[in-house]
Amino acid sequence: RYRRAIGLYKVAGIQRLLGEGEKADAGYRQALAEFDRLADAAPKDGMVTVGRSGVKAAYGRLLLAIGRTPDGERWLSDAILERESIDG
């Protein structure tokens, strides 16, 4: 499942770079759903937390780029808070 989540994240990033915003949006949401399942199964797994926070940050940047500023800022803030939970 972890590899699947990472794969979905990478594909979404490529779609974003290609200007395929709708596909990237769906891909990031799929990756987040996979990471959420992983986190439910292993809530203290640092790799899962780092991966999920990375997807949230990337998703936030996508949303900012397509003009969904409040949503993008919320996802970026979430990513920072999640990452700080293990750094800190």
mmCIF file of C-alpha atoms in Angstrom:
data_model
loop_
_atom_site.group_PDB
_atom_site.id
_atom_site.type_symbol
_atom_site.label_atom_id
_atom_site.label_comp_id
_atom_site.label_asym_id
_atom_site.label_seq_id
_atom_site.Cartn_x
_atom_site.Cartn_y
_atom_site.Cartn_z
ATOM 1 C CA ARG A 1 0.000 0.000 0.000
ATOM 2 C CA TYR A 2 2.832 2.418 0.768
ATOM 3 C CA ARG A 3 4.300 1.989 -2.712
ATOM 4 C CA ARG A 4 0.865 2.506 -4.238
ATOM 5 C CA ALA A 5 0.401 5.734 -2.256
ATOM 6 C CA ILE A 6 3.815 7.015 -3.340
ATOM 7 C CA GLY A 7 3.111 6.020 -6.939
ATOM 8 C CA LEU A 8 -0.195 7.893 -6.970
ATOM 9 C CA TYR A 9 1.563 10.932 -5.510
ATOM 10 C CA LYS A 10 4.278 10.849 -8.184
ATOM 11 C CA VAL A 11 1.796 10.435 -11.032
ATOM 12 C CA ALA A 12 -0.257 13.364 -9.718
ATOM 13 C CA GLY A 13 2.901 15.478 -9.635
ATOM 14 C CA ILE A 14 3.654 14.632 -13.249
ATOM 15 C CA GLN A 15 0.088 15.470 -14.228
ATOM 16 C CA ARG A 16 0.450 18.840 -12.476
ATOM 17 C CA LEU A 17 3.660 19.544 -14.393
ATOM 18 C CA LEU A 18 1.892 18.676 -17.650
ATOM 19 C CA GLY A 19 -0.862 21.157 -16.874
ATOM 20 C CA GLU A 20 -3.480 18.464 -16.267
ATOM 21 C CA GLY A 21 -4.914 20.095 -13.158
ATOM 22 C CA GLU A 22 -8.099 18.040 -12.879
ATOM 23 C CA LYS A 23 -6.215 14.759 -13.178
ATOM 24 C CA ALA A 24 -3.601 15.958 -10.686
ATOM 25 C CA ASP A 25 -6.353 16.977 -8.259
ATOM 26 C CA ALA A 26 -7.914 13.512 -8.457
ATOM 27 C CA GLY A 27 -4.514 11.843 -8.174
ATOM 28 C CA TYR A 28 -3.536 13.763 -5.057
ATOM 29 C CA ARG A 29 -6.892 12.917 -3.476
ATOM 30 C CA GLN A 30 -6.343 9.226 -4.283
ATOM 31 C CA ALA A 31 -2.864 9.349 -2.784
ATOM 32 C CA LEU A 32 -4.241 11.027 0.348
ATOM 33 C CA ALA A 33 -6.896 8.327 0.689
ATOM 34 C CA GLU A 34 -4.180 5.646 0.508
ATOM 35 C CA PHE A 35 -2.050 7.454 3.076
ATOM 36 C CA ASP A 36 -5.099 7.867 5.334
ATOM 37 C CA ARG A 37 -5.673 4.101 5.235
ATOM 38 C CA LEU A 38 -2.007 3.515 6.016
ATOM 39 C CA ALA A 39 -2.149 6.004 8.895
ATOM 40 C CA ASP A 40 -5.251 4.305 10.305
ATOM 41 C CA ALA A 41 -3.385 0.987 10.304
ATOM 42 C CA ALA A 42 -0.130 2.403 11.714
ATOM 43 C CA PRO A 43 -0.723 5.823 13.308
ATOM 44 C CA LYS A 44 2.830 6.194 14.614
ATOM 45 C CA ASP A 45 4.619 5.263 11.390
ATOM 46 C CA GLY A 46 6.857 8.246 10.620
ATOM 47 C CA MET A 47 7.257 7.316 6.938
ATOM 48 C CA VAL A 48 3.497 7.400 6.481
ATOM 49 C CA THR A 49 3.254 10.752 8.243
ATOM 50 C CA VAL A 50 6.041 12.248 6.135
ATOM 51 C CA GLY A 51 4.493 10.873 2.949
ATOM 52 C CA ARG A 52 1.040 12.115 3.788
ATOM 53 C CA SER A 53 2.311 15.568 4.744
ATOM 54 C CA GLY A 54 4.190 15.720 1.432
ATOM 55 C CA VAL A 55 1.020 14.931 -0.505
ATOM 56 C CA LYS A 56 -0.915 17.550 1.456
ATOM 57 C CA ALA A 57 1.745 20.154 0.644
ATOM 58 C CA ALA A 58 1.782 19.264 -3.047
ATOM 59 C CA TYR A 59 -2.008 19.314 -3.170
ATOM 60 C CA GLY A 60 -2.014 22.705 -1.469
ATOM 61 C CA ARG A 61 0.434 24.091 -4.042
ATOM 62 C CA LEU A 62 -1.767 22.770 -6.855
ATOM 63 C CA LEU A 63 -4.830 24.424 -5.366
ATOM 64 C CA LEU A 64 -2.976 27.729 -5.020
ATOM 65 C CA ALA A 65 -1.844 27.480 -8.647
ATOM 66 C CA ILE A 66 -5.399 27.001 -9.908
ATOM 67 C CA GLY A 67 -6.756 29.899 -7.855
ATOM 68 C CA ARG A 68 -8.291 27.995 -4.944
ATOM 69 C CA THR A 69 -6.277 30.031 -2.461
ATOM 70 C CA PRO A 70 -8.191 29.381 0.800
ATOM 71 C CA ASP A 71 -8.215 25.619 0.160
ATOM 72 C CA GLY A 72 -4.567 25.631 -0.850
ATOM 73 C CA GLU A 73 -3.544 27.540 2.255
ATOM 74 C CA ARG A 74 -5.516 25.135 4.448
ATOM 75 C CA TRP A 75 -3.817 22.075 2.907
ATOM 76 C CA LEU A 76 -0.378 23.671 3.243
ATOM 77 C CA SER A 77 -1.060 24.547 6.872
ATOM 78 C CA ASP A 78 -2.235 20.979 7.505
ATOM 79 C CA ALA A 79 0.953 19.644 5.914
ATOM 80 C CA ILE A 80 3.149 21.800 8.133
ATOM 81 C CA LEU A 81 1.292 20.831 11.294
ATOM 82 C CA GLU A 82 1.452 17.154 10.436
ATOM 83 C CA ARG A 83 5.158 17.296 9.688
ATOM 84 C CA GLU A 84 5.840 19.201 12.899
ATOM 85 C CA SER A 85 4.037 16.469 14.830
ATOM 86 C CA ILE A 86 6.925 14.103 14.094
ATOM 87 C CA ASP A 87 9.753 16.637 14.054
ATOM 88 C CA GLY A 88 8.892 17.930 17.276
#
